[in-house]
XYZ file of N, CA, C and O in Angstrom:
500
model
N 73.305 51.151 177.222
C 73.850 51.769 176.124
C 73.635 50.737 175.104
O 73.978 49.556 175.280
N 73.105 51.064 173.686
C 72.689 50.238 172.462
C 73.894 50.059 171.882
O 75.198 50.813 171.855
N 73.538 49.318 170.796
C 74.580 49.247 169.646
C 75.037 50.031 169.058
O 76.131 50.368 168.579
N 73.979 51.061 168.609
C 74.295 52.257 167.849
C 75.030 53.308 168.724
O 76.056 53.813 168.367
N 74.721 53.534 169.969
C 75.797 54.057 170.820
C 77.468 53.660 170.927
O 77.902 54.558 170.572
N 77.419 52.384 170.846
C 78.854 51.775 170.800
C 79.268 52.261 169.534
O 80.625 52.441 169.439
N 78.565 51.833 168.341
C 79.073 51.979 167.107
C 79.423 53.703 167.044
O 80.543 53.812 166.513
N 78.788 54.738 167.301
C 79.051 55.954 167.574
C 80.202 56.401 168.266
O 81.084 57.097 167.794
N 80.173 55.507 169.345
C 81.493 56.007 170.392
C 82.799 55.493 169.528
O 83.564 56.213 169.467
N 82.637 54.413 168.881
C 84.059 53.947 168.161
C 84.292 54.876 167.216
O 85.360 55.304 166.725
N 83.098 55.264 166.408
C 83.377 56.044 164.923
C 83.991 57.564 165.244
O 84.867 57.924 164.975
N 83.266 58.158 166.543
C 83.675 59.376 166.880
C 85.068 59.340 167.452
O 86.177 60.129 167.163
N 85.491 58.449 168.331
C 86.652 58.167 168.857
C 87.886 58.171 167.881
O 88.867 58.726 167.702
N 87.614 57.236 166.793
C 88.524 57.327 165.719
C 88.601 58.478 164.892
O 89.594 58.981 164.644
N 87.526 59.016 164.574
C 87.760 60.381 164.002
C 88.314 61.400 164.658
O 89.391 62.123 163.992
N 88.192 61.460 166.114
C 89.007 62.425 166.782
C 90.409 62.287 166.866
O 91.092 63.106 166.987
N 90.784 60.596 167.177
C 92.203 60.424 167.313
C 92.880 60.676 165.895
O 94.020 61.462 165.896
N 92.300 60.622 164.910
C 92.834 60.732 163.489
C 93.088 62.108 162.964
O 94.336 62.683 162.535
N 92.045 62.984 163.556
C 92.011 64.333 163.407
C 93.314 64.847 164.244
O 94.009 65.855 163.897
N 93.286 64.583 165.327
C 94.400 64.957 166.389
C 95.866 64.626 165.726
O 96.654 65.456 165.662
N 95.856 63.355 165.397
C 97.126 63.105 164.613
C 97.614 63.881 163.448
O 98.629 64.199 163.313
N 96.548 64.007 162.389
C 96.804 64.879 161.522
C 97.072 66.354 161.853
O 97.991 66.897 161.104
N 96.247 66.924 162.882
C 96.666 68.334 163.352
C 98.223 68.321 163.652
O 98.650 69.270 163.447
N 98.738 67.266 164.310
C 100.164 67.297 165.068
C 101.057 67.344 163.912
O 102.037 67.948 163.873
N 100.699 66.354 162.713
C 101.560 66.338 161.658
C 101.601 67.608 160.742
O 102.614 67.967 160.528
N 100.333 68.373 160.593
C 100.381 69.776 160.181
C 100.967 70.758 160.782
O 101.380 71.285 160.310
N 100.952 70.406 161.986
C 101.814 71.652 162.837
C 103.059 71.496 162.683
O 103.676 72.705 162.409
N 103.698 70.331 162.764
C 105.063 70.248 162.339
C 105.460 70.561 160.804
O 106.536 71.076 160.615
N 104.625 70.310 159.893
C 104.834 70.806 158.468
C 104.668 72.422 158.499
O 105.526 73.158 158.013
N 103.757 72.986 159.200
C 103.780 74.317 159.298
C 104.840 75.084 160.041
O 105.227 76.087 159.575
N 105.265 74.320 160.872
C 106.488 75.075 161.541
C 107.754 75.157 160.922
O 108.325 76.203 160.530
N 107.898 74.020 159.938
C 108.714 73.972 158.892
C 108.853 75.061 157.712
O 109.604 75.891 157.663
N 107.611 75.219 157.352
C 107.359 76.255 156.298
C 107.309 77.478 156.734
O 107.592 78.579 156.029
N 106.904 77.789 157.943
C 107.089 79.242 158.458
C 108.457 79.586 158.630
O 108.751 80.709 158.393
N 109.335 78.706 158.918
C 110.654 78.962 158.797
C 111.345 79.381 157.851
O 112.217 80.138 157.598
N 110.840 78.323 156.726
C 111.094 78.954 155.287
C 110.468 80.161 154.722
O 110.826 80.579 153.834
N 109.514 80.888 155.403
C 108.941 81.851 154.983
C 108.039 81.747 154.168
O 107.693 82.560 153.167
N 107.454 80.419 153.566
C 106.618 80.192 152.455
C 105.556 79.289 152.843
O 106.004 78.083 153.424
N 104.354 79.713 152.771
C 103.239 78.852 153.340
C 102.367 78.809 152.197
O 101.704 79.515 151.688
N 101.691 77.417 152.031
C 100.597 77.086 151.058
C 99.278 77.412 151.673
O 99.198 77.283 152.620
N 98.718 78.364 150.611
C 97.222 78.919 151.325
C 96.283 77.583 151.295
O 95.356 77.599 152.228
N 96.334 76.443 150.407
C 95.460 75.565 150.532
C 95.814 74.685 151.493
O 94.823 74.338 152.421
N 96.977 74.618 151.990
C 97.308 73.615 153.244
C 96.873 74.540 154.305
O 96.608 73.845 155.467
N 97.078 75.829 154.400
C 96.666 76.571 155.599
C 95.131 76.496 155.739
O 94.519 76.397 156.890
N 94.461 76.515 154.632
C 92.781 76.492 154.936
C 92.441 75.186 155.186
O 91.387 74.902 156.089
N 93.181 74.112 154.700
C 93.196 72.848 155.259
C 93.394 72.523 156.736
O 92.445 71.761 157.531
N 94.241 73.078 157.264
C 94.627 73.148 158.582
C 93.280 73.835 159.346
O 93.114 73.235 160.429
N 92.994 74.857 158.798
C 91.886 75.612 159.498
C 90.750 74.442 159.676
O 90.146 74.677 160.687
N 90.255 73.944 158.578
C 89.421 73.047 158.373
C 89.317 71.696 159.399
O 88.375 71.676 160.119
N 90.513 71.427 159.296
C 90.750 70.086 160.360
C 90.656 70.467 161.513
O 90.336 69.869 162.576
N 91.179 71.792 161.876
C 90.879 72.189 163.387
C 89.628 72.429 163.809
O 89.312 71.977 164.926
N 88.686 72.769 162.896
C 87.439 73.105 163.314
C 86.918 71.859 163.233
O 85.645 71.512 164.230
N 87.116 70.707 162.508
C 86.582 69.507 162.361
C 86.794 68.869 163.817
O 85.875 68.020 164.280
N 87.822 69.088 164.166
C 88.524 68.299 165.672
C 87.787 68.809 166.762
O 87.246 67.974 167.614
N 87.467 70.055 166.851
C 86.647 70.691 167.816
C 85.413 70.274 167.604
O 84.621 69.794 168.768
N 84.617 69.923 166.375
C 83.448 69.388 166.030
C 83.297 68.052 166.767
O 82.137 67.768 167.149
N 84.357 67.215 166.420
C 84.193 65.813 166.929
C 84.137 65.629 168.399
O 83.549 64.949 169.055
N 84.877 66.644 168.921
C 84.949 66.879 170.368
C 83.620 67.093 171.175
O 83.294 66.662 172.311
N 83.016 67.836 170.428
C 81.504 68.491 170.871
C 80.761 67.300 170.730
O 79.611 67.254 171.646
N 80.756 66.642 169.285
C 79.796 65.712 169.148
C 79.849 64.416 170.128
O 79.124 63.955 170.707
N 81.179 64.261 170.564
C 81.671 63.030 171.556
C 80.939 63.465 172.916
O 80.183 62.815 173.427
N 81.012 64.950 173.280
C 80.693 65.394 174.271
C 79.004 65.441 174.693
O 78.376 64.878 175.543
N 78.355 65.818 173.309
C 76.996 65.766 173.384
C 76.336 64.238 173.491
O 75.431 64.061 174.028
N 76.709 63.676 172.662
C 76.351 62.133 172.466
C 76.468 61.404 173.850
O 75.669 60.601 174.031
N 77.477 61.605 174.306
C 77.924 60.603 175.579
C 77.888 61.391 176.903
O 78.427 60.597 177.850
N 77.083 62.260 177.028
C 77.261 62.856 178.249
C 76.086 62.433 178.907
O 74.808 62.415 178.444
N 76.008 62.382 180.290
C 74.768 61.723 181.019
C 74.115 62.737 181.827
O 73.016 62.827 181.969
N 75.036 63.734 182.274
C 74.817 64.226 183.713
C 74.156 65.722 183.388
O 73.912 66.502 184.181
N 74.041 66.226 182.035
C 73.801 67.435 181.682
C 72.326 67.443 181.145
O 71.970 68.624 180.608
N 71.257 66.589 181.363
C 70.119 66.507 180.643
C 69.183 67.759 181.334
O 68.605 68.420 180.798
N 69.398 68.016 182.649
C 68.600 68.963 183.190
C 69.118 70.592 183.563
O 68.529 71.416 183.688
N 70.566 70.511 182.963
C 71.268 71.720 183.271
C 71.069 72.548 181.673
O 71.767 72.306 180.979
N 70.359 73.580 182.190
C 70.236 74.551 180.763
C 71.551 75.266 180.408
O 71.791 75.587 179.224
N 72.231 75.817 181.325
C 73.701 76.284 180.983
C 74.620 75.360 179.931
O 74.987 75.811 179.233
N 74.525 74.126 180.613
C 75.514 73.264 179.898
C 75.104 72.921 178.449
O 75.676 72.624 177.530
N 73.530 72.784 178.482
C 72.839 72.245 177.297
C 73.170 73.744 176.219
O 73.415 73.393 175.035
N 73.021 75.183 176.822
C 73.251 76.063 175.726
C 74.723 76.256 175.273
O 74.997 76.393 174.357
N 75.845 75.658 176.539
C 77.007 75.894 175.877
C 77.480 74.679 174.742
O 78.191 74.940 173.929
N 76.764 73.409 174.989
C 76.870 72.476 174.036
C 76.555 73.194 172.526
O 77.230 72.669 171.662
N 75.198 73.636 172.626
C 74.545 74.137 171.482
C 75.424 75.279 170.673
O 75.647 75.474 169.538
N 76.015 76.096 171.586
C 76.810 77.296 171.070
C 78.140 76.844 170.662
O 79.040 77.182 169.494
N 78.941 75.810 171.608
C 80.138 74.924 171.080
C 80.031 74.370 169.726
O 80.684 74.206 168.529
N 78.722 73.633 169.333
C 78.433 73.016 168.275
C 78.314 73.958 167.240
O 78.848 73.793 165.977
N 77.454 75.164 167.234
C 77.491 76.182 166.034
C 78.797 76.616 165.749
O 78.808 76.955 164.595
N 79.616 76.952 166.865
C 80.694 77.627 166.267
C 81.782 76.533 165.513
O 82.284 76.970 164.633
N 81.731 75.222 166.020
C 82.584 74.375 165.135
C 81.887 74.054 163.737
O 82.771 73.962 162.862
N 80.694 74.204 163.920
C 80.018 73.933 162.331
C 80.256 75.095 161.481
O 80.549 75.066 160.243
N 80.319 76.312 162.041
C 80.637 77.570 161.333
C 82.157 77.563 160.773
O 82.398 77.720 159.717
N 82.846 77.151 161.936
C 84.536 77.061 161.402
C 84.522 76.004 160.283
O 85.347 76.004 159.187
N 83.845 74.828 160.463
C 84.058 73.691 159.365
C 83.277 74.205 158.159
O 83.997 73.927 156.990
N 82.321 74.680 158.234
C 81.780 75.278 156.857
C 82.647 76.405 156.256
O 82.839 76.505 155.066
N 83.279 77.342 156.981
C 84.238 78.314 156.341
C 85.434 77.576 155.728
O 86.207 77.910 154.708
N 85.805 76.566 156.581
C 86.848 75.819 155.937
C 86.690 75.286 154.544
O 87.567 75.198 153.548
N 85.218 74.757 154.621
C 85.084 73.789 153.290
C 85.018 74.987 152.085
O 85.260 74.632 151.161
N 84.408 76.054 152.327
C 84.175 77.318 151.464
C 85.379 77.768 151.035
O 85.573 77.737 149.749
N 86.638 77.768 151.688
C 87.706 78.346 151.344
C 88.433 77.402 150.606
O 88.787 77.611 149.267
N 88.311 76.050 150.972
C 88.935 74.706 150.179
C 88.227 74.731 148.760
O 88.840 74.527 147.662
N 86.975 74.975 148.877
C 86.052 74.681 147.526
C 86.657 75.961 146.657
O 86.547 75.498 145.319
N 86.743 77.110 147.060
C 86.960 78.153 146.286
C 88.535 78.099 145.676
O 88.658 77.915 144.432
N 89.362 77.770 146.189
C 90.620 77.304 145.907
C 90.634 76.161 145.065
O 91.434 76.394 143.841
N 89.881 75.174 145.052
C 89.890 74.202 144.264
C 88.964 74.587 142.899
O 89.768 74.549 141.675
N 88.281 75.151 142.831
C 87.368 75.345 141.626
C 87.901 76.651 140.822
O 87.643 76.701 139.818
N 88.838 77.671 141.615
C 89.428 78.395 140.986
C 90.969 78.195 140.314
O 91.625 79.096 139.805
N 91.135 76.726 140.515
C 92.421 76.215 140.240
C 93.437 77.260 140.939
O 94.578 77.325 140.329
N 93.518 77.452 142.014
C 94.361 78.304 142.811
C 95.134 77.323 143.897
O 95.429 77.993 144.987
N 94.997 76.126 144.033
C 95.701 75.469 144.998
C 96.971 75.482 145.120
O 97.643 75.160 146.226
N 97.720 76.246 144.406
C 99.248 76.313 144.354
C 99.527 77.357 144.813
O 100.678 78.047 144.539
N 98.592 78.454 145.506
C 99.070 80.104 146.105
C 99.560 79.732 147.150
O 99.548 78.889 147.934
N 101.003 80.548 147.226
C 101.561 80.476 148.589
C 101.551 81.953 148.981
O 101.515 82.835 148.358
N 101.799 82.047 150.233
C 101.992 83.083 150.978
C 103.441 83.412 151.393
O 103.922 82.470 152.013
N 104.179 84.624 151.001
C 105.696 84.531 151.241
C 105.778 85.603 152.233
O 105.122 86.561 152.176
N 106.180 85.173 153.432
C 106.644 86.120 154.456
C 107.900 86.772 154.082
O 108.814 86.353 154.018
N 108.074 88.348 154.598
C 109.303 88.779 154.214
C 110.016 88.574 155.175
O 109.951 88.091 156.337
N 111.511 88.353 155.115
C 112.674 88.168 156.155
C 112.647 89.110 156.948
O 112.363 90.340 156.667
N 112.596 89.041 158.379
C 113.014 90.054 159.278
C 114.659 90.204 159.110
O 115.488 89.293 159.460
N 114.615 91.430 159.039
C 115.970 91.863 158.815
C 116.796 92.290 160.076
O 116.015 93.381 160.759
N 117.802 91.762 160.842
C 118.396 92.476 161.887
C 119.120 93.555 161.897
O 119.923 93.285 160.743
N 119.155 94.687 162.240
C 119.707 95.887 162.034
C 121.045 95.476 162.941
O 121.179 95.409 164.056
N 122.179 95.892 162.129
C 123.590 95.832 162.972
C 123.907 96.897 163.233
O 123.935 98.315 162.805
N 124.193 97.022 164.645
C 124.557 98.223 165.300
C 125.841 98.716 165.169
O 126.692 97.628 165.036
N 126.287 99.838 164.584
C 127.338 100.250 164.469
C 128.025 100.920 165.790
O 127.176 101.955 166.260
N 129.216 100.780 166.059
C 129.796 101.646 167.101
C 129.929 102.935 166.803
O 130.006 103.367 165.717
N 129.522 103.681 167.713
C 129.795 105.254 167.569
C 131.213 105.649 167.427
O 131.613 106.581 166.693
N 131.926 104.890 168.050
C 133.607 105.109 168.157
C 134.467 104.729 166.645
O 135.156 105.401 166.471
N 133.692 103.920 165.919
C 134.296 103.542 164.736
C 134.305 104.513 163.568
O 134.669 105.568 163.423
């Protein structure tokens, strides 16, 4: 393993760990926001982008540092398909974020209606 491989291993590892930490923090944020029934579309798009980026970093790590799949066509195709799906997700996330930024709609919120519980009335009453 050369110097560039070690540098990439460190960079991919740090990127993956940071993305996972951000995903965990955003998950807690969204849990609180969904309970309040108001979610920022910009933050939702950022969460989608970060999720796709996290998958992309995991696939990049897998592609770059796998040794035993050089001759296996099935795993090579799986890597290629996983990379394509992660890239499409990342691109869609970037497109949504770009659209929201350039239309100055980063403050759009999605409001969920309250779930009303029906109160059962006694027939005898």
